[in-house]
mmCIF file of C-alpha atoms in Angstrom:
data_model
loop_
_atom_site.group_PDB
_atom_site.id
_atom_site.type_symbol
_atom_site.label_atom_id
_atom_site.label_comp_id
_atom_site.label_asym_id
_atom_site.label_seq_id
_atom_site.Cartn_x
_atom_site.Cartn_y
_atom_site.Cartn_z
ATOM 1 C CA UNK V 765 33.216 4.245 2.370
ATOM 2 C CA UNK V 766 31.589 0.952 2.086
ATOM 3 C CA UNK V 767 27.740 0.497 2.035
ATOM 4 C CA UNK V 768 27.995 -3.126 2.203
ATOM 5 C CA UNK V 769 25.253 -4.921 4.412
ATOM 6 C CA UNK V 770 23.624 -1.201 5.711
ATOM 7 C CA UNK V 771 20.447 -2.548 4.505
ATOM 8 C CA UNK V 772 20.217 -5.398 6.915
ATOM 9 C CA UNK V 773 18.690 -3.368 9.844
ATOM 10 C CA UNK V 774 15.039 -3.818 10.326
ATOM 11 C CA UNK V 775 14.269 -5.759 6.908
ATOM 12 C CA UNK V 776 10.800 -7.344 8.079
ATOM 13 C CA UNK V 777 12.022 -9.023 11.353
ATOM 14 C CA UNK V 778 14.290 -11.015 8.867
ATOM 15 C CA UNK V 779 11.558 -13.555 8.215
ATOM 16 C CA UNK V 780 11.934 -15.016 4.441
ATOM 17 C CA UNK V 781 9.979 -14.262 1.641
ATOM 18 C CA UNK V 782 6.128 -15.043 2.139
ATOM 19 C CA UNK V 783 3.247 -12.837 0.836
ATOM 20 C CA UNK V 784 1.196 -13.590 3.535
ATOM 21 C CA UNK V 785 3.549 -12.353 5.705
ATOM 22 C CA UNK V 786 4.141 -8.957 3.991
ATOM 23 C CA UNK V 787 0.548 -7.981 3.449
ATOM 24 C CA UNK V 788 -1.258 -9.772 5.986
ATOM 25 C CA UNK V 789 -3.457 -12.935 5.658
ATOM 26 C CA UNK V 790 -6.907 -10.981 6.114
ATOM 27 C CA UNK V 791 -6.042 -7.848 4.083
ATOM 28 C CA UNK V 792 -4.759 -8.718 0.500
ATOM 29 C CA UNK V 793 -3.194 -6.175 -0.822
ATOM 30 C CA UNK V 794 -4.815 -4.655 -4.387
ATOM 31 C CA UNK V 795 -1.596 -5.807 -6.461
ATOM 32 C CA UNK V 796 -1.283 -9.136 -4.625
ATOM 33 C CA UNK V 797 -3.396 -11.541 -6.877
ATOM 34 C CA UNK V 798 -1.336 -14.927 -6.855
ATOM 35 C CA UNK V 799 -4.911 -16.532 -8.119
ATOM 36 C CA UNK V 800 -5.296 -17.905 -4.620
ATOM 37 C CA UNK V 801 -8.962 -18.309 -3.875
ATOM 38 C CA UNK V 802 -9.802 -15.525 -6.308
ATOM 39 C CA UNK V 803 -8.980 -17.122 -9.546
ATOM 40 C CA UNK V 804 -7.095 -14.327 -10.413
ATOM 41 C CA UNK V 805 -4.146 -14.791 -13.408
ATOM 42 C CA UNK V 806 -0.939 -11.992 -12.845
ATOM 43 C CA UNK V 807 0.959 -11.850 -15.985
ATOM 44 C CA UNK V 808 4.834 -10.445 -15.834
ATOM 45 C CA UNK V 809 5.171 -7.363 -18.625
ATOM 46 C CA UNK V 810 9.261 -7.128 -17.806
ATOM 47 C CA UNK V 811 11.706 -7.418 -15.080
ATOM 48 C CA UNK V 812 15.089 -6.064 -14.198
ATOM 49 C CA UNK V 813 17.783 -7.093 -12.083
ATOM 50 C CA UNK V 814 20.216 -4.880 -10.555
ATOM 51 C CA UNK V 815 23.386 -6.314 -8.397
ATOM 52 C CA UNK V 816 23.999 -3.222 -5.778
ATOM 53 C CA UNK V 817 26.827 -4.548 -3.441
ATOM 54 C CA UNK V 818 26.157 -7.864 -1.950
ATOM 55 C CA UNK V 819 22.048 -7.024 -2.711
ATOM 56 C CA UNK V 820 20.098 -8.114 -5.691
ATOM 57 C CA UNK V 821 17.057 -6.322 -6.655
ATOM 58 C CA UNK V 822 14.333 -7.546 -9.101
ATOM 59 C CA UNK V 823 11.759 -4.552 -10.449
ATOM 60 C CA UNK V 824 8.469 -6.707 -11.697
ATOM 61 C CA UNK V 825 5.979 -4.928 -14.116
ATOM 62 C CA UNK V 826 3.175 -7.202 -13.375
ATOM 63 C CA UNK V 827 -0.361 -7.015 -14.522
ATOM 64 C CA UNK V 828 -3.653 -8.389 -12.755
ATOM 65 C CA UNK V 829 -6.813 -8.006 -12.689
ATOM 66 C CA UNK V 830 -6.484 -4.475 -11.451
ATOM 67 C CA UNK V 831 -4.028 -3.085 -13.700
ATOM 68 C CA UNK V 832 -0.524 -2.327 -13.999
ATOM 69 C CA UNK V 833 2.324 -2.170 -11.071
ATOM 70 C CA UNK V 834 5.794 -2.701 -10.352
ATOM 71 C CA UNK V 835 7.200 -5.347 -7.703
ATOM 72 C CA UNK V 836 10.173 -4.721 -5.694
ATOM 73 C CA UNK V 837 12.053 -7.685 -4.610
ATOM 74 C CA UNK V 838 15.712 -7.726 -2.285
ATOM 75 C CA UNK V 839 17.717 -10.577 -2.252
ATOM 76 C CA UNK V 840 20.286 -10.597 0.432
ATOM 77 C CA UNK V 841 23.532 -11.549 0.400
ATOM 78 C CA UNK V 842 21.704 -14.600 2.741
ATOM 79 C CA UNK V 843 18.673 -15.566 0.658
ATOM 80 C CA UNK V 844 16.460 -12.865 2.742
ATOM 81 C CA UNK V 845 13.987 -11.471 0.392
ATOM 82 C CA UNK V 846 11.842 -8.441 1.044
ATOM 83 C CA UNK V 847 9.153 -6.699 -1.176
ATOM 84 C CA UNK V 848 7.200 -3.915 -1.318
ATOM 85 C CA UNK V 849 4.822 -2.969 -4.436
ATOM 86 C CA UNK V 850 4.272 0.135 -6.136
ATOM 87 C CA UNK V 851 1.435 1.932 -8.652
ATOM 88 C CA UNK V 852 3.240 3.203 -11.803
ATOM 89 C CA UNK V 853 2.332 6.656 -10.331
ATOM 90 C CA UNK V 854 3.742 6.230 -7.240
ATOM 91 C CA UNK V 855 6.963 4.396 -9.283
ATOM 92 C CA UNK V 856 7.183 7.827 -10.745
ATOM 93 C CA UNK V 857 7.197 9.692 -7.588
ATOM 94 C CA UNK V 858 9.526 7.012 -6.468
ATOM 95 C CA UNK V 859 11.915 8.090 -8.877
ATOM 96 C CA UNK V 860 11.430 11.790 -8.373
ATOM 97 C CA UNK V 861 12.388 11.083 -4.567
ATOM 98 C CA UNK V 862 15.529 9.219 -5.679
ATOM 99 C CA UNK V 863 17.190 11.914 -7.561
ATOM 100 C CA UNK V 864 16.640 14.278 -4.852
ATOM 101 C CA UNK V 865 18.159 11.451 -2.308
ATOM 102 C CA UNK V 866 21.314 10.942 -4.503
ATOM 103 C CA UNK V 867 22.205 14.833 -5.061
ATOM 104 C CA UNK V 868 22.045 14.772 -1.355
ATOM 105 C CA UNK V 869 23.879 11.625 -0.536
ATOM 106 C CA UNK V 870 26.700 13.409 -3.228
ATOM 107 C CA UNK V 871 26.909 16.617 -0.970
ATOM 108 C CA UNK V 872 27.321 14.284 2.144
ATOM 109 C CA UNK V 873 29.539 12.520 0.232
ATOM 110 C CA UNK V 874 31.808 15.347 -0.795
ATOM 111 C CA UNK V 875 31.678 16.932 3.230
ATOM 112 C CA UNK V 876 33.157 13.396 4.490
ATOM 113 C CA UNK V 877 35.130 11.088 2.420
ATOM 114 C CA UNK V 878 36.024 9.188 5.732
ATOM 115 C CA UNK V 879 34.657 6.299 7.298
ATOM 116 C CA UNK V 880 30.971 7.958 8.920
ATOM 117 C CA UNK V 881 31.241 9.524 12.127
ATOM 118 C CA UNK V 882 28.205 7.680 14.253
ATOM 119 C CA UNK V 883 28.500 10.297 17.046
ATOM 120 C CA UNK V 884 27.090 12.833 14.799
ATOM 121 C CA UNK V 885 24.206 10.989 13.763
ATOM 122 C CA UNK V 886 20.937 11.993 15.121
ATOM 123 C CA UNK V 887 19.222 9.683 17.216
ATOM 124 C CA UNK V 888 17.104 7.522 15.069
ATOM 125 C CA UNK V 889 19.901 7.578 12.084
ATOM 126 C CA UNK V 890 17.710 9.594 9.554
ATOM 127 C CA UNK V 891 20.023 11.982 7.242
ATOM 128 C CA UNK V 892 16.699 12.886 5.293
ATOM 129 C CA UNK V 893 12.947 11.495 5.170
ATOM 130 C CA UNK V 894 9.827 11.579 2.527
ATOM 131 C CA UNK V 895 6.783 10.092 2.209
ATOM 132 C CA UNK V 896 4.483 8.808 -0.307
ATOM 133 C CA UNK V 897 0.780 8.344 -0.066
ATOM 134 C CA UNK V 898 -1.453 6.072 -2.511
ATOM 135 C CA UNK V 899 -4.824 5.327 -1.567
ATOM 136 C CA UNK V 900 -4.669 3.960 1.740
ATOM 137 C CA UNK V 901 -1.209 2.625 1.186
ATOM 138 C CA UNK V 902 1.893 4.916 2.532
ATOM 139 C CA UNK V 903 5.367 4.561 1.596
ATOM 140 C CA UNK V 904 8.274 5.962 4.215
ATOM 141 C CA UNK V 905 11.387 7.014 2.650
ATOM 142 C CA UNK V 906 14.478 6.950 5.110
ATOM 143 C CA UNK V 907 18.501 7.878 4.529
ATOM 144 C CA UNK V 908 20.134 6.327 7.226
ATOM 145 C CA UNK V 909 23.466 5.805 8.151
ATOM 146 C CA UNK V 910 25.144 3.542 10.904
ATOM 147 C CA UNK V 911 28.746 2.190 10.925
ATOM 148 C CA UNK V 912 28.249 0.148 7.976
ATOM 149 C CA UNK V 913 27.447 2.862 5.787
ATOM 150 C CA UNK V 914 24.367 4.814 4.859
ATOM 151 C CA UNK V 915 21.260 3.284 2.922
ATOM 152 C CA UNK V 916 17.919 3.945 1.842
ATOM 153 C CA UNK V 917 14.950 2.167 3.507
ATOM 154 C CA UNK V 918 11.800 2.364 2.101
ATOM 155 C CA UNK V 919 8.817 0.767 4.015
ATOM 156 C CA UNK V 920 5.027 0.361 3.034
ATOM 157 C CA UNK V 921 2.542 0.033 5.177
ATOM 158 C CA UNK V 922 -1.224 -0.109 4.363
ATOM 159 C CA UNK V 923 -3.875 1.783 6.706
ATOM 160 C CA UNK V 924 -6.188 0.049 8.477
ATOM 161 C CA UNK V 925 -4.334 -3.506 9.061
ATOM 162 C CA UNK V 926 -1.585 -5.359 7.700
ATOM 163 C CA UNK V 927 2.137 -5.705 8.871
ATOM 164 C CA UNK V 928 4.918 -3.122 7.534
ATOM 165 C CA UNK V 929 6.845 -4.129 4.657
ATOM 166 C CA UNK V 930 10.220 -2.585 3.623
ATOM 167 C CA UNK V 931 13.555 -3.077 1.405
ATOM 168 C CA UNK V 932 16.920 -0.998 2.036
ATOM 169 C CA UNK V 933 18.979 -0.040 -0.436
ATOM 170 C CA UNK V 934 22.849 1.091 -0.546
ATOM 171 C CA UNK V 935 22.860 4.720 -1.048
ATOM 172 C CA UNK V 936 25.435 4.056 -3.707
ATOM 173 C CA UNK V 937 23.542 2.199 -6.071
ATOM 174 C CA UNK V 938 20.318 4.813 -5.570
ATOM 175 C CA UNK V 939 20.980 6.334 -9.467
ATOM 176 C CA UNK V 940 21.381 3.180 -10.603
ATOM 177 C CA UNK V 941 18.041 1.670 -9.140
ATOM 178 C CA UNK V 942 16.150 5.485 -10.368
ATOM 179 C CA UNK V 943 17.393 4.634 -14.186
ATOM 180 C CA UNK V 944 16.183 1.394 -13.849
ATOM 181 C CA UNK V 945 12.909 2.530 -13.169
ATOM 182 C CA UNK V 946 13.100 5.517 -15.366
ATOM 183 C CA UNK V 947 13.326 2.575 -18.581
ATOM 184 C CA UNK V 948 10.424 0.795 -17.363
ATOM 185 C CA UNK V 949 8.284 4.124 -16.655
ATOM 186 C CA UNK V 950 8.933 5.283 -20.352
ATOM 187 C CA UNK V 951 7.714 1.917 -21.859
ATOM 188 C CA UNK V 952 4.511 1.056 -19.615
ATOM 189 C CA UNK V 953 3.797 5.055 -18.758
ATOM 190 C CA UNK V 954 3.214 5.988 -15.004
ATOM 191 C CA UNK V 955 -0.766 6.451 -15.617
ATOM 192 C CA UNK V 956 -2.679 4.777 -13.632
ATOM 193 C CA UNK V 957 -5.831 5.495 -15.581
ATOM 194 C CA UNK V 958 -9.166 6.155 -13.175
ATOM 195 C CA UNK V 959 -10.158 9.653 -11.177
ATOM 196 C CA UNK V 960 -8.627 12.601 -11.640
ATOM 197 C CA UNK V 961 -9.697 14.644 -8.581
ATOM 198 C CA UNK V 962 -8.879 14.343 -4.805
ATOM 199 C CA UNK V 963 -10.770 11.201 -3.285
ATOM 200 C CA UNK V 964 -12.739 11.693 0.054
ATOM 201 C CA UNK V 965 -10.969 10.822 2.923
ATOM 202 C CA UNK V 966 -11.093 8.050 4.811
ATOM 203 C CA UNK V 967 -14.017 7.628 7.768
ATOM 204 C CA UNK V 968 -14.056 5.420 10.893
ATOM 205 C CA UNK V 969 -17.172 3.997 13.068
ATOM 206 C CA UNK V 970 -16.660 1.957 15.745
ATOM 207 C CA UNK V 971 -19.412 -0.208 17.348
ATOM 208 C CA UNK V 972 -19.457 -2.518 20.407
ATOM 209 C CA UNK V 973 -15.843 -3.893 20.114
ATOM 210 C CA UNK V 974 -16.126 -4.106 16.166
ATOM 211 C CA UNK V 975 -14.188 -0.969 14.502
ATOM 212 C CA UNK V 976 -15.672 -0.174 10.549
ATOM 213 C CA UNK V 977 -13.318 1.777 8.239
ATOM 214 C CA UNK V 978 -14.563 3.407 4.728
ATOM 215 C CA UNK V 979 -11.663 3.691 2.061
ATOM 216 C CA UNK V 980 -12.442 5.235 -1.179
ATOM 217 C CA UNK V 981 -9.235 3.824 -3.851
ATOM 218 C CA UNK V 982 -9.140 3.932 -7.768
ATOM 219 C CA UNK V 983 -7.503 1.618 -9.935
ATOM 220 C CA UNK V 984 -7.138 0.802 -13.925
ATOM 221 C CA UNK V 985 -11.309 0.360 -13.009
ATOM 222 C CA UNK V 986 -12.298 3.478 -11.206
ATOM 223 C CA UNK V 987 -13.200 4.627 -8.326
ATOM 224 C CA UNK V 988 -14.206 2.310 -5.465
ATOM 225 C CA UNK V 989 -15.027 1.730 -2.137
ATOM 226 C CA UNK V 990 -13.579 -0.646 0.442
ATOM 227 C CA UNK V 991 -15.311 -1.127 3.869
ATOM 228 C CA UNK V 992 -13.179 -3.302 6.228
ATOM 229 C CA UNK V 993 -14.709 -4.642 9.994
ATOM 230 C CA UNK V 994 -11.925 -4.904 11.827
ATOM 231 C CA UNK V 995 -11.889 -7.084 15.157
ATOM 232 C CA UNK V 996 -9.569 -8.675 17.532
ATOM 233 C CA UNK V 997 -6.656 -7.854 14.612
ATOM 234 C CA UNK V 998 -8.599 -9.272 12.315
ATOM 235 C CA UNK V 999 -9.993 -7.812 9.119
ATOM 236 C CA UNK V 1000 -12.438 -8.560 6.410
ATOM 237 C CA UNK V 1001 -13.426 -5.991 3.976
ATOM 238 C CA UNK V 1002 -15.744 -6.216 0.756
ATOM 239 C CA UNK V 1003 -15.019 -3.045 -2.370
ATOM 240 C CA UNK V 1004 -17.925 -2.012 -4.091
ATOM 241 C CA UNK V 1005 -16.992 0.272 -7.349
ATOM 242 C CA UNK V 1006 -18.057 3.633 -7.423
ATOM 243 C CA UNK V 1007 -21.003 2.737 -10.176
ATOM 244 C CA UNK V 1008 -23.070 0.648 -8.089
ATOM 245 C CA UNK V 1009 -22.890 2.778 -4.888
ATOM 246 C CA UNK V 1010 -25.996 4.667 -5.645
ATOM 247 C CA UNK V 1011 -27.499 1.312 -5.956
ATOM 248 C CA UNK V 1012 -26.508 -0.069 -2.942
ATOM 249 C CA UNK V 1013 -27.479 2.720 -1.166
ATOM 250 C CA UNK V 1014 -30.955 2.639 -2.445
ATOM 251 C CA UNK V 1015 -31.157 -1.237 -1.006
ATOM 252 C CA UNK V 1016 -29.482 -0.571 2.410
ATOM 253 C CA UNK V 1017 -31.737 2.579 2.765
ATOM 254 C CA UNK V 1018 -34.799 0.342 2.017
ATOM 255 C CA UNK V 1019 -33.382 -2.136 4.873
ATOM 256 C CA UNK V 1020 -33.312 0.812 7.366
ATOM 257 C CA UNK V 1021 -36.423 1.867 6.207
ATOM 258 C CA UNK V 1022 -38.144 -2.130 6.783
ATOM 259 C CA UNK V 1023 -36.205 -2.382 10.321
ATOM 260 C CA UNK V 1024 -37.588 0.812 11.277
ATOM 261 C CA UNK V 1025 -41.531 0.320 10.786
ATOM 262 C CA UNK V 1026 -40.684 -2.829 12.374
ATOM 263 C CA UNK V 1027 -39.158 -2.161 15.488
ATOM 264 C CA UNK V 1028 -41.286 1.357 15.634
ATOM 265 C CA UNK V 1029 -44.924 0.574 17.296
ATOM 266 C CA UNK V 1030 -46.396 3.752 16.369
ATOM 267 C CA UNK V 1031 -45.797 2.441 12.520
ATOM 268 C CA UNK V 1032 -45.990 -1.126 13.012
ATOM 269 C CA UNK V 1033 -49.749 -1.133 13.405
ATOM 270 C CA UNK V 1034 -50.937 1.228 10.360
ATOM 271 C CA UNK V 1035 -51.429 -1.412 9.052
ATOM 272 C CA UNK V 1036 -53.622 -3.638 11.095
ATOM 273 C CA UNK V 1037 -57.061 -3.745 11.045
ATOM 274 C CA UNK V 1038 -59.245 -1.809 12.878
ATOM 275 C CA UNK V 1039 -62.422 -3.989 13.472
ATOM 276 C CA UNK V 1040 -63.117 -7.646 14.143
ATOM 277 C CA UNK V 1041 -65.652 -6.867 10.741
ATOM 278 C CA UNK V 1042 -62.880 -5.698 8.278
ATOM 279 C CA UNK V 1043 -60.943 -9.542 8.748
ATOM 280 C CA UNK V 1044 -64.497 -11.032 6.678
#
């Protein structure tokens, strides 16, 4: 059975390679530092190239300002190119998954060596499914299978904002993709340094028609904070690092505190003197 062209269904609305596109124009993603605006200089560590069918796939170890990751690039057979990016940890859970997809995609394989049967296919196409959570980044891990063949699509998406990014590739060429990251994981390590414990969850406050979301994240760095106001599909957010935070508590608190006596009456004139005589 061929797997040629299974990964052409739902690759980012087939729109061509633009980083804006895959991780939205007003929410950067943390391992998307072209320099753009931010001054920020990514330097390439090492690359492979794998040639899986009619696909070509290009793993990136890239390093910014925030550390350490791996890009995923597909190349069509067309010139199509998706990406999606991944922390060395979550390369190394990556991996995990794909040994645990290919011993499965072996026992379908031995059940049926005909061409696949699409009228035993559930509805949505998915033989098996994982997922992956970093931060506020998730990663959806599909087997599918239509009459081309079956495939692997994996698709990021990143909470609060930001369009869904995704590659596919041909189930047969998942062991050959897991050893290529396997090499790069033993020479750059899968740690990505920072907290060890579990990070609070995320919280949401919405006011007016302005929604606020509070992200905690780590990095190479630490811990940190990103707040994101998010209006009319349109996000800004600012990350404060976990060392500061007491710090800029301490200065919002003392803003509440000034807004208060001045808004309050019955602490606005404590103040104020009490007698024409007291003003000589």
């Amino acid at each position: 059975m061929s797997d040629l062209g299974s990964g052409d269904e739902g690759i980012s609305g087939g729109s061509k390679y633009n980083v804006a596109n895959m991780e939205g124009s007003s929410s950067r993603n943390d391992f998307d530092s072209s320099g753009k605006g931010g001054g920020t200089v990514e330097q390439e560590l090492a690359t492979k190239m794998l040639q899986i069918q009619s696909k070509r796939f290009y793993l990136d170890v890239k390093q910014n300002r925030r550390g350490r990751f791996i890009k995923v690039a597909e190349i069509g057979a067309d010139g199509r190119r998706s990406q999606i990016y991944l922390a060395l940890s979550t390369a190394a859970e990556f991996r995990d998954h794909l040994s645990s997809f290919s011993d499965y995609y072996a026992s379908l394989a031995g059940q049926n060596t005909g061409p696949p049967n699409t009228d035993n296919l559930p509805e949505d196409g998915k033989l098996k499914s994982e997922m992956m959570i970093k931060d506020y980044r998730r990663y959806y891990l599909d087997l599918k299978e239509n009459a081309r063949g079956r495939f692997l699509r994996v698709s990021q998406t990143i909470t609060r904002g930001g369009p869904r990014s995704q590659i596919a590739l041909p189930a047969q060429g998942m062991i050959e993709f897991r050893d290529a990251l396997t090499d790069l994981l033993e020479e750059f390590g899968a740690n990505d340094g920072g907290f060890k414990g579990d990070l609070p969850e995320e919280r949401h406050m919405k006011v007016d028609n302005k929604n606020f979301y509070f992200d905690i994240g780590q990095n190479n760095r630490g811990v940190y904070m990103r707040i994101s106001e998010v209006k009319n599909n349109f996000r800004t957010s600012i990350t404060i690092p976990e060392k500061c935070w007491i710090r800029f508590r301490d200065i919002f608190n003392d803003y509440c505190d000034k807004m208060k006596k001045t808004s309050d009456p019955t602490t606005a004139d404590i103040n104020l003197p009490t007698s024409a005589s007291s003003l000589k």
